Coordinates of C-alpha atoms in Angstrom, one line a residue:
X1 CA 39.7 1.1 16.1
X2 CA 37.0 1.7 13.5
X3 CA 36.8 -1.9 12.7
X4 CA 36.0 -2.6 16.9
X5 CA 33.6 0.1 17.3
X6 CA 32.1 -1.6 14.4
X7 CA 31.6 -4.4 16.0
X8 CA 30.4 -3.4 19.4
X9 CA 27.5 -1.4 17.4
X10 CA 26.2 -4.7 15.6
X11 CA 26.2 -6.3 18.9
X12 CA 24.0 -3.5 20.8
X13 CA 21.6 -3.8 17.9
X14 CA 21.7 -7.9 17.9
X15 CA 21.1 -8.1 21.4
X16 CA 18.1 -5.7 21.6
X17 CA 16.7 -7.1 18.6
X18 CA 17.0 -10.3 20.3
X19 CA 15.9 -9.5 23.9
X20 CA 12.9 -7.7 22.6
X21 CA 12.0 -11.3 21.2
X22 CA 12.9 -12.8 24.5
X23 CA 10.4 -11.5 26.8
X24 CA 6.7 -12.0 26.0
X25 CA 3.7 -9.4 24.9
X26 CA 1.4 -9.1 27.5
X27 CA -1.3 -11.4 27.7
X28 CA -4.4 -11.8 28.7
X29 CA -5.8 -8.7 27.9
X30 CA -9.6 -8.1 28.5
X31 CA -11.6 -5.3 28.0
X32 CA -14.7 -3.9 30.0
X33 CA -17.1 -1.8 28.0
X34 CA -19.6 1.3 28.8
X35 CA -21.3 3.9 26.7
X36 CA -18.2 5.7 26.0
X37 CA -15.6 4.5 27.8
X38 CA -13.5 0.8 27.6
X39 CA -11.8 -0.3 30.3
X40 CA -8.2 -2.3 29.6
X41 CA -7.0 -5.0 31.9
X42 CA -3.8 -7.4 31.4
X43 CA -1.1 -9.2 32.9
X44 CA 2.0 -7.4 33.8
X45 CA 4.9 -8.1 32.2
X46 CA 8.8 -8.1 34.2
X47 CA 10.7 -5.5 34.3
X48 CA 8.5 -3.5 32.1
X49 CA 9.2 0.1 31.8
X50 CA 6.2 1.0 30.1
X51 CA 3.3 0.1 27.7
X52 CA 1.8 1.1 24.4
X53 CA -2.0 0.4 23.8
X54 CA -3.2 0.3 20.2
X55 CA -6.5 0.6 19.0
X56 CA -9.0 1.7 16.4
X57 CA -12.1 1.1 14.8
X58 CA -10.4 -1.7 12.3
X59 CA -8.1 -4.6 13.2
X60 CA -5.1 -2.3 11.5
X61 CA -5.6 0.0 15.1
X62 CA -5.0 2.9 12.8
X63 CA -5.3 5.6 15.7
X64 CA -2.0 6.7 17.5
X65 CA -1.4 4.3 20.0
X66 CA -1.0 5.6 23.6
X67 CA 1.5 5.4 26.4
X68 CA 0.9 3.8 29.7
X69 CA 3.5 4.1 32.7
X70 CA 4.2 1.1 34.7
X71 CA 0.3 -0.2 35.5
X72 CA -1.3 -3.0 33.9
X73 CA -4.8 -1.1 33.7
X74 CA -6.2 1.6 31.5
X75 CA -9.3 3.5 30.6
X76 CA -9.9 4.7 27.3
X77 CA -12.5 7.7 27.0
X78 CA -14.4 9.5 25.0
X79 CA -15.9 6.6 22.7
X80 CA -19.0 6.5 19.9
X81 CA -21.6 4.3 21.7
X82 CA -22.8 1.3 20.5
X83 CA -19.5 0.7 18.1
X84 CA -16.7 -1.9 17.8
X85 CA -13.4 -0.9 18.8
X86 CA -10.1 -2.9 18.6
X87 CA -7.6 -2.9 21.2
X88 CA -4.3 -4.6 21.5
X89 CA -0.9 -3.5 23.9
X90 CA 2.8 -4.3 24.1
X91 CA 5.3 -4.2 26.7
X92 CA 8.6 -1.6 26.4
X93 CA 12.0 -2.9 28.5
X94 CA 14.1 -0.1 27.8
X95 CA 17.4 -2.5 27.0
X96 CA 15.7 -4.7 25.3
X97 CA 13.2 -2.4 23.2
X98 CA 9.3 -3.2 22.6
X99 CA 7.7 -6.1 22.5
X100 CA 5.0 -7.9 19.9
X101 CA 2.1 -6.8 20.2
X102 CA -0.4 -8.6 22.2
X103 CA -3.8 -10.4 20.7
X104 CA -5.8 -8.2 19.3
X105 CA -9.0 -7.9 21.3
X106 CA -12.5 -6.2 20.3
X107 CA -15.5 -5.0 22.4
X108 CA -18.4 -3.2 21.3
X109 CA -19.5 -0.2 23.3
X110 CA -23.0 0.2 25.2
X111 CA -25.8 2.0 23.4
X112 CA -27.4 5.4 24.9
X113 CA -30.1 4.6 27.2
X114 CA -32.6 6.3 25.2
X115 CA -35.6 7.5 27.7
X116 CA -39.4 6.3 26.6
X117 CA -41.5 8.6 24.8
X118 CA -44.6 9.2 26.4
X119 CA -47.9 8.6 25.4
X120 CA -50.3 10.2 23.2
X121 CA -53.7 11.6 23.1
X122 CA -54.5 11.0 27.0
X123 CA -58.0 11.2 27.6
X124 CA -61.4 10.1 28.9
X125 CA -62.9 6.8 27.6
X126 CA -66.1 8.8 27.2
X127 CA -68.5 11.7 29.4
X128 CA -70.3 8.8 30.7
X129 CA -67.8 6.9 32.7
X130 CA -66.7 10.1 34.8
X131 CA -68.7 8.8 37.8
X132 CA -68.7 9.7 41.7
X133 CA -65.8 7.3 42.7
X134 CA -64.1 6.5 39.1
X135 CA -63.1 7.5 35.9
X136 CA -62.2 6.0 33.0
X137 CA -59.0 6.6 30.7
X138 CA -57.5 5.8 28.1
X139 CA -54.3 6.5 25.8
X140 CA -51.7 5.5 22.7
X141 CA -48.2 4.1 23.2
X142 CA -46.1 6.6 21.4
X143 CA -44.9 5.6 17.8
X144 CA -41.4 3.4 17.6
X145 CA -41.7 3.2 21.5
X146 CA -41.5 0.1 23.3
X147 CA -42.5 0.7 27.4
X148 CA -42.4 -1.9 30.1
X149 CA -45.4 0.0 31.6
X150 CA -47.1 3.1 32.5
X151 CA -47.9 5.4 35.2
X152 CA -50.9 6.9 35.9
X153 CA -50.5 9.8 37.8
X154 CA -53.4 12.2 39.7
X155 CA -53.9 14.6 42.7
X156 CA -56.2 17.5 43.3
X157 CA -53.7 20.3 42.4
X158 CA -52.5 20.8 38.7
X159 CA -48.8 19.5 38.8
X160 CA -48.7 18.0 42.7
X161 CA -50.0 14.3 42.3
X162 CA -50.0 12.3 45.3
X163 CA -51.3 9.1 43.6
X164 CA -49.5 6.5 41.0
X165 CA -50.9 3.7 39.4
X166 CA -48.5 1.2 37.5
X167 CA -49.9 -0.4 34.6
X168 CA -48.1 -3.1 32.2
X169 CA -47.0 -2.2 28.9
X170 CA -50.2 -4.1 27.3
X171 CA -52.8 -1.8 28.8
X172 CA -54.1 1.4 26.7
X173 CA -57.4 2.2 29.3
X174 CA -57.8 1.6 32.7
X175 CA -60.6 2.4 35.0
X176 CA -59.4 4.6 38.1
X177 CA -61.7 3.9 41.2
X178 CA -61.3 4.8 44.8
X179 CA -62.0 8.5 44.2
X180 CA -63.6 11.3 46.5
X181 CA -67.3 12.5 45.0
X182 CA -67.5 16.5 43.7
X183 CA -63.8 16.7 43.9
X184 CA -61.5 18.5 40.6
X185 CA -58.7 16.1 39.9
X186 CA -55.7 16.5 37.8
X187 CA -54.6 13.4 35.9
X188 CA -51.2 12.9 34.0
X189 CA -49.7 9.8 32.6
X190 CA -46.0 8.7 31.6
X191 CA -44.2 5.3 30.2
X192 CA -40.8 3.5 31.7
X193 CA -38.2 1.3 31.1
X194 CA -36.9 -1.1 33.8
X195 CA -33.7 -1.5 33.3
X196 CA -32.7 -3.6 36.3
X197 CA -31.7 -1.8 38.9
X198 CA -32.9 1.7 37.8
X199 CA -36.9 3.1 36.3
X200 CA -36.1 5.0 33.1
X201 CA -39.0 6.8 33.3
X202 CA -40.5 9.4 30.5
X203 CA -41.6 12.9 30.8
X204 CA -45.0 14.0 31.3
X205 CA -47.8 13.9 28.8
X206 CA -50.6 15.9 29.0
X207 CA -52.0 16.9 32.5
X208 CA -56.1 16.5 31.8
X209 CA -59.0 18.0 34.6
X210 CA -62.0 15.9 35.7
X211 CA -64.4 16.6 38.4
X212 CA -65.9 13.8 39.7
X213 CA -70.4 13.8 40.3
X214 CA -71.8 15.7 41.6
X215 CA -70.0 18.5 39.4
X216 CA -71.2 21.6 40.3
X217 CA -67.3 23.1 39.8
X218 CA -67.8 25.5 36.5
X219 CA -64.5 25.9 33.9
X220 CA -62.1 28.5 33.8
X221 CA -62.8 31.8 32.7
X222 CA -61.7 32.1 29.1
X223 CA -58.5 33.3 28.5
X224 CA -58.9 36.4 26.0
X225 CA -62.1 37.6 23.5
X226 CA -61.2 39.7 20.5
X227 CA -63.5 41.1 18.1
X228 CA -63.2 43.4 14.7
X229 CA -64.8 44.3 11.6
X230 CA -64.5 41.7 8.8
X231 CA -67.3 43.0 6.3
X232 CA -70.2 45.9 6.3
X233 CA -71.8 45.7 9.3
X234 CA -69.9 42.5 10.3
X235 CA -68.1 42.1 13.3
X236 CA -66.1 38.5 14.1
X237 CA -65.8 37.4 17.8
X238 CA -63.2 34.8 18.5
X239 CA -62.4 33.6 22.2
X240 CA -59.5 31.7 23.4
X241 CA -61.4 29.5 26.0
X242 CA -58.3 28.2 28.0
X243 CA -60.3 25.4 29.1
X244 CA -59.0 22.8 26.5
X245 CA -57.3 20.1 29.0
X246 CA -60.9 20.2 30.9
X247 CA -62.2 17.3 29.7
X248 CA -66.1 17.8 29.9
X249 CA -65.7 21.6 28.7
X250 CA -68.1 22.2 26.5
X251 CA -68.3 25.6 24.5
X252 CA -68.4 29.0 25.1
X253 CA -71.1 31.8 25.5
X254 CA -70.7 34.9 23.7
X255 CA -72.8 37.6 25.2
X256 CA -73.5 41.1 23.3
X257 CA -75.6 44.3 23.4
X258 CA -75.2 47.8 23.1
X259 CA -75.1 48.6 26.4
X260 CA -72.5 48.2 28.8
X261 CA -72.3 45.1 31.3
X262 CA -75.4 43.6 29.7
X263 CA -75.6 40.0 28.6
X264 CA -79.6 40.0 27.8
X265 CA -78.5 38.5 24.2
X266 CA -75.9 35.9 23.9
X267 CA -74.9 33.1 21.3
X268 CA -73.6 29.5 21.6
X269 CA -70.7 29.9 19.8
X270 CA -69.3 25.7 20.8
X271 CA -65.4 24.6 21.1
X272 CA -65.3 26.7 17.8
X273 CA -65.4 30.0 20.1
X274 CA -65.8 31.9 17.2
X275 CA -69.4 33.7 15.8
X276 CA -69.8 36.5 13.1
X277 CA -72.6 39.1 14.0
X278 CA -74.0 40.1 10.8
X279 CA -76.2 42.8 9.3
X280 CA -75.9 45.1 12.5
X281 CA -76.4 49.0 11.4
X282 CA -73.8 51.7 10.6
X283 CA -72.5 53.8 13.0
X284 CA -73.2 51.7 16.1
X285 CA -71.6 50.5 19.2
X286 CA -71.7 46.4 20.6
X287 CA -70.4 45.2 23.4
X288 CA -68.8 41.4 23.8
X289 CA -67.9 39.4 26.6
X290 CA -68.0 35.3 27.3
X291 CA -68.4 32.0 29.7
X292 CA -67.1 28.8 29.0
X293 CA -69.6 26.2 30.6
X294 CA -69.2 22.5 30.9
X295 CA -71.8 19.3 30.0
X296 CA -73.2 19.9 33.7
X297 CA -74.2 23.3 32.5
X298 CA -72.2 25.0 35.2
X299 CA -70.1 28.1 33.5
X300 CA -67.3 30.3 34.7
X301 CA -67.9 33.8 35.1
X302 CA -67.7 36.3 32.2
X303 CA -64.1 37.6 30.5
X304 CA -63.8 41.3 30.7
X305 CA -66.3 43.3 27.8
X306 CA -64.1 44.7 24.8
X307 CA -66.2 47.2 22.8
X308 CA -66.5 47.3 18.7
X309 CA -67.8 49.8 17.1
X310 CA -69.7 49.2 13.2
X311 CA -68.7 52.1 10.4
X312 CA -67.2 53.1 6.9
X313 CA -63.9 50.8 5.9
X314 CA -61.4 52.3 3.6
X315 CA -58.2 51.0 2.1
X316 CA -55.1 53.1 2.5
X317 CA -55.3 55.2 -0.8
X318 CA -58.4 55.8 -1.1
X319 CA -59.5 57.2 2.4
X320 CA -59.2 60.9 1.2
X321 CA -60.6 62.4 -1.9
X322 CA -58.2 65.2 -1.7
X323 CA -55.3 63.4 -0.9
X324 CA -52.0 64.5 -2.7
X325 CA -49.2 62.5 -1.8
X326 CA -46.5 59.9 -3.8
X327 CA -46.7 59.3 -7.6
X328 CA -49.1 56.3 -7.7
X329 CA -52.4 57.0 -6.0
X330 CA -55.6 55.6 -7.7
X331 CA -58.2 58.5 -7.2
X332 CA -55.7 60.9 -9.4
X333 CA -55.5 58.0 -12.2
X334 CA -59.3 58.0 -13.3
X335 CA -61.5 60.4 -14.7
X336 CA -64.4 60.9 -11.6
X337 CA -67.1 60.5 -14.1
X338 CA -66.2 58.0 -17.2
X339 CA -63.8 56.2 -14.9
X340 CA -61.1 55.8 -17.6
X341 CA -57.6 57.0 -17.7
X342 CA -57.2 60.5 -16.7
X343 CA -54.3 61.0 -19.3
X344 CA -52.5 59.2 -22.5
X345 CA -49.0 58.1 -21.9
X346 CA -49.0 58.0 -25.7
X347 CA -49.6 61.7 -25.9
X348 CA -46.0 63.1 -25.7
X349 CA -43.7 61.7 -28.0
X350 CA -40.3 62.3 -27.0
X351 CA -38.5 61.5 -23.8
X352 CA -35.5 62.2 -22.4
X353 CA -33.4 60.9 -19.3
X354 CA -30.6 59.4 -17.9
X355 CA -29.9 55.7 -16.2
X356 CA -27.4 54.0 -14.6
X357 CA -26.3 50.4 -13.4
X358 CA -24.2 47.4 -13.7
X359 CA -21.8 46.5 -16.3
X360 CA -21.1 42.7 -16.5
X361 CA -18.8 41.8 -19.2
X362 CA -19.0 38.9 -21.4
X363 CA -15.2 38.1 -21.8
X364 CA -14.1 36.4 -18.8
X365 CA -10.1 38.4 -19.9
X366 CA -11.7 41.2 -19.0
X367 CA -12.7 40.2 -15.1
X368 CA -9.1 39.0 -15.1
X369 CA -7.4 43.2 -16.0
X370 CA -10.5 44.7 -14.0
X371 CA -13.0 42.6 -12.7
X372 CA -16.9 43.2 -12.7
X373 CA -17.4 45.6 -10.3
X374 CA -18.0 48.3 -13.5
X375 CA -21.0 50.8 -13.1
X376 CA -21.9 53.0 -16.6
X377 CA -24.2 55.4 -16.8
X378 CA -26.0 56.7 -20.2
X379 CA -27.9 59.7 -21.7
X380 CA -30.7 58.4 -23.9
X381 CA -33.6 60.2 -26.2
X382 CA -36.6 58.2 -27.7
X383 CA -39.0 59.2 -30.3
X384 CA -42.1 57.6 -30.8
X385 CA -43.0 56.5 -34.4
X386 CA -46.5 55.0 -33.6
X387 CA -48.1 54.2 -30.6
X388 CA -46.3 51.1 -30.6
X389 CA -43.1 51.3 -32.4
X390 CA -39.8 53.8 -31.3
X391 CA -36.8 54.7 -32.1
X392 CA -34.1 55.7 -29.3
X393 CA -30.5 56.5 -29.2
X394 CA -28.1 56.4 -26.1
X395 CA -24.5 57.3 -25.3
X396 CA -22.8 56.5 -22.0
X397 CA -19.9 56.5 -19.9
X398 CA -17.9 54.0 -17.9
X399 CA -14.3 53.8 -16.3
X400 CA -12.5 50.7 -14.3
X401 CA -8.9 50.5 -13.1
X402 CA -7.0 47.4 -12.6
X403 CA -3.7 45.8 -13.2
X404 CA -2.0 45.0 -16.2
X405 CA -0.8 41.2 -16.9
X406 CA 2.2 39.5 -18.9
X407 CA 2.1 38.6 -22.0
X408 CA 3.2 34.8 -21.9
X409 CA 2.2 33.5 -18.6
X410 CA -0.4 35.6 -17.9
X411 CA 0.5 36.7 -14.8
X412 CA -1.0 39.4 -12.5
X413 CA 1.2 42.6 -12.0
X414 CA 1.3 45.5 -9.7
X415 CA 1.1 48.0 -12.8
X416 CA -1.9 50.3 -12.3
X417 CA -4.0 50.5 -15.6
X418 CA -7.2 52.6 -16.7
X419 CA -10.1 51.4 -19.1
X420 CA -12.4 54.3 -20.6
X421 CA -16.0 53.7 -22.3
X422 CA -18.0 55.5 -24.1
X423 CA -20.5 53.3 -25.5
X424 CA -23.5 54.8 -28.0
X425 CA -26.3 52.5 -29.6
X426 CA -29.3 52.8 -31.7
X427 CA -32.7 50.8 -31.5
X428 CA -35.7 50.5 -32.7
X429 CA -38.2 49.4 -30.3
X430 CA -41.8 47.9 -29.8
X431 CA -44.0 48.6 -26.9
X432 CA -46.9 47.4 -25.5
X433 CA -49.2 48.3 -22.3
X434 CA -48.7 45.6 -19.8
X435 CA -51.3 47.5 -16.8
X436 CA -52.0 51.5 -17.2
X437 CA -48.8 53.1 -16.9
X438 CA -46.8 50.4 -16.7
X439 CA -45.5 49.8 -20.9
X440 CA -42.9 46.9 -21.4
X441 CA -40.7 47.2 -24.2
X442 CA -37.8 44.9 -26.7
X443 CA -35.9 46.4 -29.0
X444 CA -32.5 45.8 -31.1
X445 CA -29.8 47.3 -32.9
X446 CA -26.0 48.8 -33.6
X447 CA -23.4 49.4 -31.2
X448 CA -20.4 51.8 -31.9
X449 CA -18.4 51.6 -28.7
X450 CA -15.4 54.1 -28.0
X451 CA -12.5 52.5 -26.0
X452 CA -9.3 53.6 -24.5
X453 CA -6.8 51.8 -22.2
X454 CA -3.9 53.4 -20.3
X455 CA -0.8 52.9 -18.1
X456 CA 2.5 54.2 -17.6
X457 CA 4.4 51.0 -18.6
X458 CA 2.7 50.6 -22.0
X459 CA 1.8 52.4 -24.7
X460 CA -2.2 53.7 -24.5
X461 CA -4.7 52.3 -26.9
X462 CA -7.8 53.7 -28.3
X463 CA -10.3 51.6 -30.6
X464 CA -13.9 52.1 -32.4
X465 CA -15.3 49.0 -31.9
X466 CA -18.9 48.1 -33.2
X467 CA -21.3 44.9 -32.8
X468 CA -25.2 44.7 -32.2
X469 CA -27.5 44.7 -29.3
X470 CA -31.2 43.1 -27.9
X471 CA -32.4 44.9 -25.2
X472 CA -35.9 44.4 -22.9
X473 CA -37.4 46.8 -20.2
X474 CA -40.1 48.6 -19.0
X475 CA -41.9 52.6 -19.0
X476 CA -43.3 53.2 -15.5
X477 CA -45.4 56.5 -16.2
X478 CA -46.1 58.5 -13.1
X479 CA -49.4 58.1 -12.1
X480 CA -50.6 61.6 -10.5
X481 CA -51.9 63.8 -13.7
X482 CA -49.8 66.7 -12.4
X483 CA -46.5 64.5 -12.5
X484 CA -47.4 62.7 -15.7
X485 CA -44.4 64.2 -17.6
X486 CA -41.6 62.0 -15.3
X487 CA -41.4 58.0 -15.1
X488 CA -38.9 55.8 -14.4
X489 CA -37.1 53.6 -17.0
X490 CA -35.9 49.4 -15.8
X491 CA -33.7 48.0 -19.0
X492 CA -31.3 44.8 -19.6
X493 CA -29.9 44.8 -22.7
X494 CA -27.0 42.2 -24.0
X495 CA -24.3 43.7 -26.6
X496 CA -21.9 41.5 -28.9
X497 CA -19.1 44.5 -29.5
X498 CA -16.9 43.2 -31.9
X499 CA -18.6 42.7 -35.0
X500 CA -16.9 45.8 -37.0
X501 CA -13.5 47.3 -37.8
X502 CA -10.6 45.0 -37.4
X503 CA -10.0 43.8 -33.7
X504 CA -10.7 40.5 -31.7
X505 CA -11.6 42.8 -28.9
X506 CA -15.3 41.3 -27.1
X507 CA -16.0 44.3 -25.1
X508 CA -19.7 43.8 -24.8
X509 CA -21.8 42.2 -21.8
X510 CA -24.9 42.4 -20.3
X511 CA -25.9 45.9 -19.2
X512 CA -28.8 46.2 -15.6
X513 CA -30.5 49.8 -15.7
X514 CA -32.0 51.9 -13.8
X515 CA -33.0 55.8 -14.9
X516 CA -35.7 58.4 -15.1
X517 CA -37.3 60.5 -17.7
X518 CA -38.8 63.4 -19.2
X519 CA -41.7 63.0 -21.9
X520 CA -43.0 66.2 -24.1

């Protein structure tokens, strides 16, 4: 019984093997390309249950292939334009299996119709050819652009333009004729691209003004006038003339005075718009307004009059003689008649304090049992032994928990542990003055660092540990003569802790400090 079913299995699989090699792949496949999208097309085969289409950017078809029900036609989406793809299908009979796999086939996808750029610096050719009936104009074709053509567009509202001229792609000026006398036109221009059966054509480029002779039509009224102190008796007028896509605007008019709505006095201040009024006296009142005007002469009426008045400047500290605020004003820091120091930092000798900061530790084993999140804080004294030269000492404090690790494999446990500091150095220091009141300092020395390391799972450990230390900072002396006993200390210092006693313990790092002090 074995023996027959046996048999009858190697049958099945002979005759699907074989009838899969019977009937045909499907032929005649063509493909249709767009931007993203290739359409598939092929003759149907028999009886055929289904189809697979393969494809890919290579001839292996590398993507999954996709199922097709019983239709001979398919459209494949969401393609890169402007790239080869690869295509090929087969035919599944479900009796018989699937067949080969057709003839590979490849098509390249359209490229993005990429819209013309359009052109640059529109313009007049010059004042002269603005005429009664014409106008003349001229432009750039945009950089790595390639137009069939232009427009020229114009009407006599800013934005509405009734008129269109199409130029060829050769032409940069043109002369525009067939215009009405003393009327304000608007011009614009853009580039296309015929592409057959559709005008690609650009955006807008700049929309540009011209009144055609007689012009007797003045420019807008500027836009906004400022004007402010920028010396002693100096007062800077700038005025945003609005009027900059009028293309025979001209300048601008400043008008001053100290009297209101006068414009007796005025200045030509050009497209620059801006004029400095110099040398006017203390204590006195102007008043500014302007006109833009046109190479006809005509000009707008006036902005609105802003008002400036000419006195005393003074910077933020120094406005008040008597003033007795933060720690770092100037007029406390001077004597009022030799103009020197009002006090010696070098005068007391001693200081006192207390700093904290960040504690980042050299040995990376250390991170690993309690990271560098570790924030110490220290008590220090100095003495000074010459105005340049000091000795200090400091002792500090510093605690981190973590987790213990095994031995071997150095793996992380769950086993809450507790490291204790107390580290205490000597230095001996030089200083220098860097500004008044600011002194930087280096210095070097020992270290004699007290340890200790607990956890309920182990037994606790305590070391001396010693090594040697370089450390850099700066004395910020308070400014204000009635504060001048309290400053503010900024220290790095680096430490190599394990140069004494007998452990292979590096518990130094690099130390960032902040603290304050007391000098007598």
């Amino acid at each position: 019984m074995k023996q027959l079913i046996y048999t009858v299995f190697l049958i099945l699989v002979s005759v699907a093997t074989v009838g899969a090699q019977l009937f045909n792949a499907p032929e005649n496949l063509t493909l249709d390309a767009d931007v993203n999208a290739v359409t598939l097309q092929w003759d149907s085969v028999v009886n055929a249950d289904h189809y697979y289409i393969y494809w890919g950017k290579t001839r292996e078809l590398a993507n999954d292939r996709i199922r097709v029900e019983a239709q001979n036609r398919y459209e494949k989406t969401g393609l890169d334009p402007d790239t080869e793809y690869f295509f090929a299908v087969s035919a599944v009979i479900s009796i018989l299996g699937e067949s080969r796999k057709s003839e590979i086939v490849s098509v390249v996808t359209l490229a993005e119709d990429v819209p013309p750029e359009p052109p640059l610096n529109f313009w007049i050719t010059r004042i002269a050819d603005i005429q009664e009936t014409s106008v003349g104009l001229k432009w750039e074709k945009a950089p790595d652009s390639e137009p069939d053509g232009f427009y020229i567009h114009y009407g006599t509202q800013s934005g509405s333009y009734d008129n269109r001229i199409s130029l060829g792609a050769s032409k940069a000026d043109v002369i525009v004729d067939g215009l009405i006398s003393n009327i304000r036109y608007y011009f614009n221009i853009s580039s296309y691209i015929d592409r057959g059966e559709t005008i690609d054509e650009s955006e807008m480029a700049q929309e540009i003004v011209i009144d055609t002779l007689p012009d007797d039509r003045p420019p807008d009224i500027p836009g906004r006038i400022r004007g402010s102190l920028v010396g002693e008796g100096a007062i800077q007028v700038h005025v945003d003339a609005g009027n900059e896509t009028m293309v025979d605007y001209a300048g601008v008019n400043i008008y001053y005075g100290q009297v209101p709505d006068t414009r007796d006095l005025a200045v030509d201040a050009g497209k620059t718009a801006t004029h400095t009024f110099d040398g006017l006296p203390m204590n006195t009142t102007w008043y500014f307004s302007a006109a833009a005007y046109d190479h006809s002469g005509n000009e707008s009426e006036p902005t609105d009059e802003i008002t400036v008045v000419v006195e005393e400047m003074g910077n933020y500290t120094g406005r008040f003689d008597d003033f007795s605020g933060g720690c770092f004003i100037n007029s406390l820091t001077k004597d009022r008649y030799s103009g020197k120091p009002a006090y010696d930092v070098t005068d007391n000798k001693n200081k006192a304090g207390i700093s904290g900061g960040y504690f980042l530790p050299h040995q990376t084993e250390f991170d690993d049992y309690y990271g560098r999140d570790n924030y110490p804080f220290f008590l220090f004294f100095e003495r000074s032994l010459h105005r340049n030269v000091s000795v200090d000492f400091k002792a500090g404090y510093m605690r981190s928990k973590g987790n213990l690790r095994t031995i071997v494999s150095d793996t992380p446990t769950r086993v809450d542990a507790t490291f204790t500091m107390i580290p205490t150095s000597a230095s001996l220091n030089v200083k220098y003055p860097i500004i008044p009141y600011v002194w930087g300092f280096v210095g070097a020395g020992p270290d004699y660092w007290y340890i200790r390391e607990t956890s309920d799972a182990v037994d606790n450990t305590s070391k001396w540990v010693g090594g040697y230390h370089g450390r850099a900072g700066l004395w910020l002396y308070n400014m204000d003569i009635r504060y001048r006993q309290w400053g503010m200390l900024l220290e790095t210092q680096y430490s190599v802790v394990d140069r004494f006693g007998k452990n292979d313990i590096d518990v130094g790092g690099w130390l960032f400090l902040i603290g304050g002090f007391y000098s007598f």
